[in-house]
XYZ file of N, CA and C in Angstrom:
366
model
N 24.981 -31.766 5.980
C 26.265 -31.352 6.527
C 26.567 -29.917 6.116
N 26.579 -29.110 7.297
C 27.040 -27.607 7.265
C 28.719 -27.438 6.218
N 28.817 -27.026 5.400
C 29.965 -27.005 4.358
C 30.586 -25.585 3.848
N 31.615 -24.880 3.747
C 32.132 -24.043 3.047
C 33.229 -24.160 2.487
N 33.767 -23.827 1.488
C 34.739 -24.161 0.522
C 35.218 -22.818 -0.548
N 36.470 -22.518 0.184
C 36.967 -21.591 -0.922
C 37.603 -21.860 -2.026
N 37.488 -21.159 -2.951
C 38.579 -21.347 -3.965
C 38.626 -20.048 -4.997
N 39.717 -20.060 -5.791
C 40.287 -19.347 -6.506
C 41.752 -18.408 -6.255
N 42.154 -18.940 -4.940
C 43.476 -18.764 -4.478
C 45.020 -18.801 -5.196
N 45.778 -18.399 -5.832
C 46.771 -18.634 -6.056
C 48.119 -17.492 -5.880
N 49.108 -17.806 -7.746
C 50.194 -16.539 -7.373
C 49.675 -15.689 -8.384
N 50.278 -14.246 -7.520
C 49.760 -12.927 -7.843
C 50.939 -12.258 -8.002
N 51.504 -11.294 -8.811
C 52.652 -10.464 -8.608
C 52.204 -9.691 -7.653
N 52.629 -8.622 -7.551
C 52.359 -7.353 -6.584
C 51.292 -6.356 -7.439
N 50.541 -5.819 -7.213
C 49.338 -4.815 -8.328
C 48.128 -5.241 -8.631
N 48.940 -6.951 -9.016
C 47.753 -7.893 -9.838
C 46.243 -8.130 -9.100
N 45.487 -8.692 -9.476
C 44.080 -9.123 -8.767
C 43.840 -10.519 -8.725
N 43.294 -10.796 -7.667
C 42.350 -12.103 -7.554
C 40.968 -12.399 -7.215
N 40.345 -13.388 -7.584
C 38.739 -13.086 -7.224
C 38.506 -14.570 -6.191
N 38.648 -14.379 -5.281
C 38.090 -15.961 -4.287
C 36.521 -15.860 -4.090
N 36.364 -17.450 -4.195
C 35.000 -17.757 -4.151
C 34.424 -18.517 -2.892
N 33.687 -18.569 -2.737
C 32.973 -19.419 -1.562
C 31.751 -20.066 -2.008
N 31.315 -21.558 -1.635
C 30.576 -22.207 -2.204
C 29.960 -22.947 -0.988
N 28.591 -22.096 -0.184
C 27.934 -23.258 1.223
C 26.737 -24.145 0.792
N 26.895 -24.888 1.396
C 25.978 -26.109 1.532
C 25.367 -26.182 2.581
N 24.198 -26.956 2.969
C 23.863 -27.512 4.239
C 23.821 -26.384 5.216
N 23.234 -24.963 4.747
C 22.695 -23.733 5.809
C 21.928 -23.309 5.000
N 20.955 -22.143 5.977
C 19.913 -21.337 4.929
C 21.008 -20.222 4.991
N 21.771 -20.326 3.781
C 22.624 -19.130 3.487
C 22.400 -17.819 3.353
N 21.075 -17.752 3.160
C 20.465 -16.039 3.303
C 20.437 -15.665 4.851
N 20.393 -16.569 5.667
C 20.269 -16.131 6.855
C 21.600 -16.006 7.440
N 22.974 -15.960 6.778
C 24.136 -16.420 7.604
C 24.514 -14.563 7.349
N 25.407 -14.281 8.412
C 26.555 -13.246 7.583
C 27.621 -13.691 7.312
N 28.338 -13.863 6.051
C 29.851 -14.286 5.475
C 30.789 -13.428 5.465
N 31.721 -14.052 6.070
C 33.124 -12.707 5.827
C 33.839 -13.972 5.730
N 35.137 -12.768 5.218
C 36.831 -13.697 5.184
C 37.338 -13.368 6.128
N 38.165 -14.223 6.140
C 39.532 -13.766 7.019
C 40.770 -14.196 6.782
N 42.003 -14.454 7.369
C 43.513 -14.491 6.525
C 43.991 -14.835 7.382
N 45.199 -15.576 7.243
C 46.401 -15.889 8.476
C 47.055 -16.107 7.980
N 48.421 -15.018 7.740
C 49.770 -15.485 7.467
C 50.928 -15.704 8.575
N 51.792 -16.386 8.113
C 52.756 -17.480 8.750
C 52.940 -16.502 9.861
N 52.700 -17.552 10.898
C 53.262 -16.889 12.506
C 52.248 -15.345 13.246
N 50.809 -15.800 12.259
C 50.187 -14.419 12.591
C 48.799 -14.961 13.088
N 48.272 -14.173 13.932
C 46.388 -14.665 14.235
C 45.429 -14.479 12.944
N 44.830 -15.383 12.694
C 44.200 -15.117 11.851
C 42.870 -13.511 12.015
N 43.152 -12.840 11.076
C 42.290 -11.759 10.731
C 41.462 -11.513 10.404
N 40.000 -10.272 10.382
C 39.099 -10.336 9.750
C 39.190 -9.068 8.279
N 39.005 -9.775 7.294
C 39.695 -8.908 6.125
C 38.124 -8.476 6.186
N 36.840 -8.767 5.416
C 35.708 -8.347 5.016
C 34.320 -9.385 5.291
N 32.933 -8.471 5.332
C 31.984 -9.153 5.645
C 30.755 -8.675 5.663
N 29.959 -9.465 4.797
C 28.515 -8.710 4.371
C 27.431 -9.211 4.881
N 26.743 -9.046 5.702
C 25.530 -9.522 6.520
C 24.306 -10.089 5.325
N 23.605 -10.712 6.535
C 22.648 -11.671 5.536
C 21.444 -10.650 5.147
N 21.227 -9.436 5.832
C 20.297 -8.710 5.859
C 20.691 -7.874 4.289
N 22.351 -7.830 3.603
C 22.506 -7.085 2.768
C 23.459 -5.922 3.343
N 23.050 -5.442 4.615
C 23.756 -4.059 5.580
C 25.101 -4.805 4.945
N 25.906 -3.686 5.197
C 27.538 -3.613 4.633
C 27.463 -3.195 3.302
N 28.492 -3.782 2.813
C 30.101 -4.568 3.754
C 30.734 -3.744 4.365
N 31.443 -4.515 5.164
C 32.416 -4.147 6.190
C 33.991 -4.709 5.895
N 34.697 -3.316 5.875
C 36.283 -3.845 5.546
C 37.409 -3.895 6.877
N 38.458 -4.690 7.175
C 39.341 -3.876 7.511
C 40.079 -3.002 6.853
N 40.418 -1.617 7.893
C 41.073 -0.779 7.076
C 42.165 -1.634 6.090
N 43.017 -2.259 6.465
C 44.028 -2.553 5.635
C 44.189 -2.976 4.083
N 42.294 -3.556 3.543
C 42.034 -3.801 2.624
C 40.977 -2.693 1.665
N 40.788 -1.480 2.883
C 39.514 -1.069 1.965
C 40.432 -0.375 0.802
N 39.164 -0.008 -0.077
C 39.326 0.484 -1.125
C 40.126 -0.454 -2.263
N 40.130 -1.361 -1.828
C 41.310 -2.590 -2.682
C 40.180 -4.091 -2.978
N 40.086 -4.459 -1.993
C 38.876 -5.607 -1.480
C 37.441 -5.254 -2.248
N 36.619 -6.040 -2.621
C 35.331 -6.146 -2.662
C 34.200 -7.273 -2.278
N 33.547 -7.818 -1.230
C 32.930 -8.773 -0.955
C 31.301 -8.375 -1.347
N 30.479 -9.660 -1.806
C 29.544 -9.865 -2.419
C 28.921 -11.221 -1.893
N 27.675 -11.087 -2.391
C 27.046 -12.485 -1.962
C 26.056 -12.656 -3.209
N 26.135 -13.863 -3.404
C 24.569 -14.095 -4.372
C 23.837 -15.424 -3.378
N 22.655 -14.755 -2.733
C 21.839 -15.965 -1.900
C 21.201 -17.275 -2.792
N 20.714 -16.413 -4.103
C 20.326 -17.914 -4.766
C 21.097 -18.949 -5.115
N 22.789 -18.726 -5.578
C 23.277 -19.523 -5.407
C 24.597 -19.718 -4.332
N 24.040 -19.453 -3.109
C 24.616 -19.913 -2.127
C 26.468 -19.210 -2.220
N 26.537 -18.294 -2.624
C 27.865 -17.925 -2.788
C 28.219 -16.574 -2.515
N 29.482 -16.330 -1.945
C 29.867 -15.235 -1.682
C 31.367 -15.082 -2.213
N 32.223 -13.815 -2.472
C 33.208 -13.656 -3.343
C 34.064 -12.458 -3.344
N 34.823 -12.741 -2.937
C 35.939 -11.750 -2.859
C 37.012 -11.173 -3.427
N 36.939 -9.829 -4.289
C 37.510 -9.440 -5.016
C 38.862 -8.564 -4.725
N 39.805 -9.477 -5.249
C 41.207 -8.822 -4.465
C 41.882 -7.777 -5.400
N 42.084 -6.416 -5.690
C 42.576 -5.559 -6.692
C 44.391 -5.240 -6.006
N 44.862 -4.321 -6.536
C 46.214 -3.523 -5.859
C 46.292 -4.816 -4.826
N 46.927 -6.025 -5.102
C 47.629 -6.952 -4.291
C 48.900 -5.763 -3.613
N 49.096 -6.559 -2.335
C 50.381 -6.420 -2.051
C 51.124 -7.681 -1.440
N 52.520 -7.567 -1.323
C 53.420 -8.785 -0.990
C 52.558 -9.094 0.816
N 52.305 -7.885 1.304
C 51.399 -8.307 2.640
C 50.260 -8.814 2.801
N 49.434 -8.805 1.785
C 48.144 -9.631 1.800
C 48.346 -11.118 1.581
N 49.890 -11.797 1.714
C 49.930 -13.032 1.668
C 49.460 -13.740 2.445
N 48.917 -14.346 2.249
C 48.199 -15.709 3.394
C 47.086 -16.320 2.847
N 46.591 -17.576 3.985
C 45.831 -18.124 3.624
C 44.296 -17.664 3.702
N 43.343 -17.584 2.845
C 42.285 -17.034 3.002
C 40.576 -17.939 3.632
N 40.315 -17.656 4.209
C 38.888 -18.381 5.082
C 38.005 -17.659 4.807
N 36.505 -18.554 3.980
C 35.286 -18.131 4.431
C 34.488 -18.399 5.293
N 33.614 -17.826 6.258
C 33.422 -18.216 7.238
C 31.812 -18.036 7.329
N 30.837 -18.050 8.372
C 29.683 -17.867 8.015
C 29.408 -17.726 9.490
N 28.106 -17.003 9.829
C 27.702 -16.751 11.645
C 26.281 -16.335 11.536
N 25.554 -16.487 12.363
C 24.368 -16.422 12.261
C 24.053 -14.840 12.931
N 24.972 -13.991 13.051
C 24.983 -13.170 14.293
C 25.634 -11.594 13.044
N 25.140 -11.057 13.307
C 25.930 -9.575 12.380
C 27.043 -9.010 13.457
N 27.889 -9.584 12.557
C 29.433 -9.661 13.322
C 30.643 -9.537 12.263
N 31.895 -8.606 13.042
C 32.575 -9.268 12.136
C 34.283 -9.246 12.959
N 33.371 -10.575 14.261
C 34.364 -10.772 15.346
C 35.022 -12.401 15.066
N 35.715 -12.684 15.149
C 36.419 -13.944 14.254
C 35.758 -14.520 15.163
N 35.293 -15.071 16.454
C 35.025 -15.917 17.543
C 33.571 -16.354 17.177
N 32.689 -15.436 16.430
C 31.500 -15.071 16.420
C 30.967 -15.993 15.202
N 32.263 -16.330 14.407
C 31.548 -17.490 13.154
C 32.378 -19.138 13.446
N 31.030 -19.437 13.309
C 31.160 -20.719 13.715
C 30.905 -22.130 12.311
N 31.249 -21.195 10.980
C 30.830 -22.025 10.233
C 32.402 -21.827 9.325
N 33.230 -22.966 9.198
C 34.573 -22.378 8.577
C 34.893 -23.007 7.236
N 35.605 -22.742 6.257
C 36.283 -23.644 5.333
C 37.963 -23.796 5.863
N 38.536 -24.878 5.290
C 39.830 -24.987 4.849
C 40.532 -24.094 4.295
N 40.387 -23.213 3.886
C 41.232 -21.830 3.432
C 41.674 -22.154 2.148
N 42.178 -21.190 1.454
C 42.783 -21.045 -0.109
C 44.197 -20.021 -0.040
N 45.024 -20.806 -0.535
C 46.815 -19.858 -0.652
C 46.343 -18.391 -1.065
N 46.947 -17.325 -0.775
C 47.137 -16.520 -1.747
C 48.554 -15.545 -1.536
N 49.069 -15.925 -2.492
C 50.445 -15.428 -2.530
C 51.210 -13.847 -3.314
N 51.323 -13.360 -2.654
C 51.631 -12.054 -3.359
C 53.110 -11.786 -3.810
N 53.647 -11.902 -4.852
C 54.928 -11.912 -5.098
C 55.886 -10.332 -5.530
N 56.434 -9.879 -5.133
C 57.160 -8.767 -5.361
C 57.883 -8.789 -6.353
């Protein structure tokens, strides 16, 4: 069974950092490209960051670069996202996602988790 699972989501003041994790199962994970993405209340979900299976990248949206850091370790199946300079706007829920395709078009991954809170408090 194809599987992804985030975690390390929670509350953040405003400045603070968070590090979310991703944990796949049931793919040859070296072959996937992983990114996140976000959806806060009443919004389409977004593509925040995403590092191809080849290594090429990462790739940010502007709104996170220089703040964001995404990573992968293939041997153990994990990829990880490092959140620095929070802001009260990076609230939402966070998705790792996975695609067999070097993309970093939300339609284009077809492998999803349940998402993880992340709350930015002012």
């Amino acid at each position: 069974q194809v599987q992804v699972v985030e975690s390390g989501g929670g509350l953040v003041q405003a400045g603070g950092s968070l590090r979310l994790s991703c944990a796949a199962s049931g793919l040859t994970f070296s072959s996937f490209t992983m990114g996140w993405f976000r959806q806060a209340p009443g919004k389409e979900r977004e593509f925040v960051a995403a590092i191809y299976w080849s290594g090429r990248g990462p790739f940010y949206a502007d709104s996170v670069k220089g703040r964001f850091g995404i990573s992968r370790d293939n041997a153990k199946n994990m990829v990880n996202l490092r959140m620095s300079s929070l802001k009260p706007e990076d609230t939402a829920v966070y998705f790792c996602a996975g695609s067999r395709l070097l993309t970093t078009q939300r339609h284009q991954y077809t492998v999803w988790g349940p998402g993880t809170q992340v709350t930015v408090s002012t």
